[in-house]
Amino acid sequence: MTKRETFTLLALIAVYYEQFEVNQEKIDTWHKALKQYSYEELEENLLAHVAASPYPPKVAQLIQKKQVDSRAIPSLEETSQLIQMETKPAQSSVIEMELEKMRSILDIRRE
């Protein structure tokens, strides 16, 4: 991301949040933190932040990765792909070692 894009992003934040002030120091420091990210990605994260918060974002809030919804139900196509994936079974020695760990945790003795 260029310094000009950093300015553009900060100016956009100032449009959404009137209390947010843009100055040269802020442009320089934010650019140091954001230069490795793409403008498009940060703009998308800003728009998501604007929809969810009445407060201006911090740098960390703009660079957060999107959270994956763990409750998402896979579609029929996704389920079919998952079923067809070939998985390599664990070796019997590994299975036995893990079972032994569970037995020791649960204090189960084999006789």
PDB file of C-alpha atoms in Angstrom:
ATOM      1  CA  MET A   1       0.000   0.000   0.000  1.00  0.00           C
ATOM      2  CA  THR A   2       1.346   3.396  -0.913  1.00  0.00           C
ATOM      3  CA  LYS A   3       1.377   6.449   1.326  1.00  0.00           C
ATOM      4  CA  ARG A   4      -1.208   8.061  -0.974  1.00  0.00           C
ATOM      5  CA  GLU A   5      -3.504   5.072  -0.447  1.00  0.00           C
ATOM      6  CA  THR A   6      -2.949   5.392   3.306  1.00  0.00           C
ATOM      7  CA  PHE A   7      -4.048   9.022   3.093  1.00  0.00           C
ATOM      8  CA  THR A   8      -7.084   8.012   1.024  1.00  0.00           C
ATOM      9  CA  LEU A   9      -8.032   5.396   3.614  1.00  0.00           C
ATOM     10  CA  LEU A  10      -7.641   7.856   6.497  1.00  0.00           C
ATOM     11  CA  ALA A  11      -9.663  10.460   4.602  1.00  0.00           C
ATOM     12  CA  LEU A  12     -12.386   7.868   4.135  1.00  0.00           C
ATOM     13  CA  ILE A  13     -12.363   7.136   7.870  1.00  0.00           C
ATOM     14  CA  ALA A  14     -12.711  10.895   8.493  1.00  0.00           C
ATOM     15  CA  VAL A  15     -15.774  10.979   6.225  1.00  0.00           C
ATOM     16  CA  TYR A  16     -17.458   8.190   8.189  1.00  0.00           C
ATOM     17  CA  TYR A  17     -16.320   9.399  11.616  1.00  0.00           C
ATOM     18  CA  GLU A  18     -16.389  13.186  12.082  1.00  0.00           C
ATOM     19  CA  GLN A  19     -14.239  13.037  15.230  1.00  0.00           C
ATOM     20  CA  PHE A  20     -11.390  11.336  13.312  1.00  0.00           C
ATOM     21  CA  GLU A  21      -8.695  13.843  12.356  1.00  0.00           C
ATOM     22  CA  VAL A  22      -6.141  13.288   9.617  1.00  0.00           C
ATOM     23  CA  ASN A  23      -2.713  14.863   9.978  1.00  0.00           C
ATOM     24  CA  GLN A  24       0.753  14.166   8.594  1.00  0.00           C
ATOM     25  CA  GLU A  25       1.929  12.324  11.704  1.00  0.00           C
ATOM     26  CA  LYS A  26      -1.084  10.006  11.559  1.00  0.00           C
ATOM     27  CA  ILE A  27      -0.525   9.362   7.855  1.00  0.00           C
ATOM     28  CA  ASP A  28       3.145   8.489   8.468  1.00  0.00           C
ATOM     29  CA  THR A  29       2.551   6.209  11.456  1.00  0.00           C
ATOM     30  CA  TRP A  30      -0.448   4.438   9.967  1.00  0.00           C
ATOM     31  CA  HIS A  31       1.477   3.916   6.734  1.00  0.00           C
ATOM     32  CA  LYS A  32       4.286   2.160   8.637  1.00  0.00           C
ATOM     33  CA  ALA A  33       1.753  -0.250  10.112  1.00  0.00           C
ATOM     34  CA  LEU A  34      -0.352  -0.757   6.984  1.00  0.00           C
ATOM     35  CA  LYS A  35       2.124  -0.712   4.085  1.00  0.00           C
ATOM     36  CA  GLN A  36       2.257  -4.506   3.785  1.00  0.00           C
ATOM     37  CA  TYR A  37      -1.512  -4.789   3.256  1.00  0.00           C
ATOM     38  CA  SER A  38      -3.502  -4.038   0.125  1.00  0.00           C
ATOM     39  CA  TYR A  39      -5.727  -0.978  -0.027  1.00  0.00           C
ATOM     40  CA  GLU A  40      -8.669  -3.043  -1.264  1.00  0.00           C
ATOM     41  CA  GLU A  41      -8.464  -5.430   1.687  1.00  0.00           C
ATOM     42  CA  LEU A  42      -8.288  -2.583   4.211  1.00  0.00           C
ATOM     43  CA  GLU A  43     -11.110  -0.673   2.547  1.00  0.00           C
ATOM     44  CA  GLU A  44     -13.291  -3.786   2.717  1.00  0.00           C
ATOM     45  CA  ASN A  45     -12.446  -4.214   6.408  1.00  0.00           C
ATOM     46  CA  LEU A  46     -13.210  -0.521   7.001  1.00  0.00           C
ATOM     47  CA  LEU A  47     -16.646  -0.862   5.405  1.00  0.00           C
ATOM     48  CA  ALA A  48     -17.382  -3.865   7.609  1.00  0.00           C
ATOM     49  CA  HIS A  49     -16.216  -1.880  10.650  1.00  0.00           C
ATOM     50  CA  VAL A  50     -18.393   1.108   9.707  1.00  0.00           C
ATOM     51  CA  ALA A  51     -21.430  -1.143   9.551  1.00  0.00           C
ATOM     52  CA  ALA A  52     -20.722  -2.550  13.013  1.00  0.00           C
ATOM     53  CA  SER A  53     -19.267   0.272  15.102  1.00  0.00           C
ATOM     54  CA  PRO A  54     -20.008   3.928  15.833  1.00  0.00           C
ATOM     55  CA  TYR A  55     -16.331   4.474  16.752  1.00  0.00           C
ATOM     56  CA  PRO A  56     -13.391   5.017  14.387  1.00  0.00           C
ATOM     57  CA  PRO A  57     -11.261   1.915  13.824  1.00  0.00           C
ATOM     58  CA  LYS A  58      -7.834   1.317  15.284  1.00  0.00           C
ATOM     59  CA  VAL A  59      -5.113  -0.105  13.039  1.00  0.00           C
ATOM     60  CA  ALA A  60      -5.601  -3.573  14.528  1.00  0.00           C
ATOM     61  CA  GLN A  61      -9.295  -3.512  13.682  1.00  0.00           C
ATOM     62  CA  LEU A  62      -8.567  -2.780  10.029  1.00  0.00           C
ATOM     63  CA  ILE A  63      -6.033  -5.551   9.588  1.00  0.00           C
ATOM     64  CA  GLN A  64      -8.046  -8.266  11.306  1.00  0.00           C
ATOM     65  CA  LYS A  65      -8.776 -11.259   9.184  1.00  0.00           C
ATOM     66  CA  LYS A  66     -12.367 -12.087   8.602  1.00  0.00           C
ATOM     67  CA  GLN A  67     -13.676 -14.517  11.130  1.00  0.00           C
ATOM     68  CA  VAL A  68     -14.899 -17.793   9.779  1.00  0.00           C
ATOM     69  CA  ASP A  69     -18.371 -18.680  10.917  1.00  0.00           C
ATOM     70  CA  SER A  70     -17.936 -22.012  12.643  1.00  0.00           C
ATOM     71  CA  ARG A  71     -21.658 -22.674  12.515  1.00  0.00           C
ATOM     72  CA  ALA A  72     -21.773 -22.582   8.736  1.00  0.00           C
ATOM     73  CA  ILE A  73     -23.383 -25.661   7.280  1.00  0.00           C
ATOM     74  CA  PRO A  74     -21.589 -26.974   4.195  1.00  0.00           C
ATOM     75  CA  SER A  75     -23.570 -27.226   0.994  1.00  0.00           C
ATOM     76  CA  LEU A  76     -24.239 -30.533  -0.731  1.00  0.00           C
ATOM     77  CA  GLU A  77     -21.312 -29.924  -3.103  1.00  0.00           C
ATOM     78  CA  GLU A  78     -18.928 -29.090  -0.239  1.00  0.00           C
ATOM     79  CA  THR A  79     -20.054 -32.167   1.690  1.00  0.00           C
ATOM     80  CA  SER A  80     -19.537 -34.377  -1.375  1.00  0.00           C
ATOM     81  CA  GLN A  81     -16.023 -32.998  -1.804  1.00  0.00           C
ATOM     82  CA  LEU A  82     -15.215 -33.636   1.848  1.00  0.00           C
ATOM     83  CA  ILE A  83     -16.467 -37.209   1.648  1.00  0.00           C
ATOM     84  CA  GLN A  84     -14.466 -37.924  -1.490  1.00  0.00           C
ATOM     85  CA  MET A  85     -11.206 -36.652  -0.028  1.00  0.00           C
ATOM     86  CA  GLU A  86      -8.861 -39.507   0.596  1.00  0.00           C
ATOM     87  CA  THR A  87      -7.437 -39.586   4.080  1.00  0.00           C
ATOM     88  CA  LYS A  88      -4.494 -41.634   5.146  1.00  0.00           C
ATOM     89  CA  PRO A  89      -5.236 -43.687   8.266  1.00  0.00           C
ATOM     90  CA  ALA A  90      -2.918 -43.400  11.244  1.00  0.00           C
ATOM     91  CA  GLN A  91      -0.356 -46.125  11.829  1.00  0.00           C
ATOM     92  CA  SER A  92      -1.344 -48.712  14.409  1.00  0.00           C
ATOM     93  CA  SER A  93       1.618 -47.717  16.607  1.00  0.00           C
ATOM     94  CA  VAL A  94       0.372 -44.118  16.707  1.00  0.00           C
ATOM     95  CA  ILE A  95      -3.153 -45.268  17.523  1.00  0.00           C
ATOM     96  CA  GLU A  96      -1.904 -47.485  20.322  1.00  0.00           C
ATOM     97  CA  MET A  97       0.242 -44.663  21.745  1.00  0.00           C
ATOM     98  CA  GLU A  98      -2.733 -42.256  21.779  1.00  0.00           C
ATOM     99  CA  LEU A  99      -4.970 -44.862  23.380  1.00  0.00           C
ATOM    100  CA  GLU A 100      -2.357 -45.378  26.069  1.00  0.00           C
ATOM    101  CA  LYS A 101      -2.295 -41.637  26.750  1.00  0.00           C
ATOM    102  CA  MET A 102      -6.084 -41.609  27.124  1.00  0.00           C
ATOM    103  CA  ARG A 103      -5.964 -44.590  29.460  1.00  0.00           C
ATOM    104  CA  SER A 104      -3.407 -42.890  31.676  1.00  0.00           C
ATOM    105  CA  ILE A 105      -5.439 -39.659  31.764  1.00  0.00           C
ATOM    106  CA  LEU A 106      -8.599 -41.572  32.658  1.00  0.00           C
ATOM    107  CA  ASP A 107      -6.675 -43.855  35.014  1.00  0.00           C
ATOM    108  CA  ILE A 108      -7.809 -46.993  33.189  1.00  0.00           C
ATOM    109  CA  ARG A 109      -5.680 -50.084  33.744  1.00  0.00           C
ATOM    110  CA  ARG A 110      -5.644 -52.914  31.231  1.00  0.00           C
ATOM    111  CA  GLU A 111      -5.320 -56.369  32.645  1.00  0.00           C
TER     112      GLU A 111
END
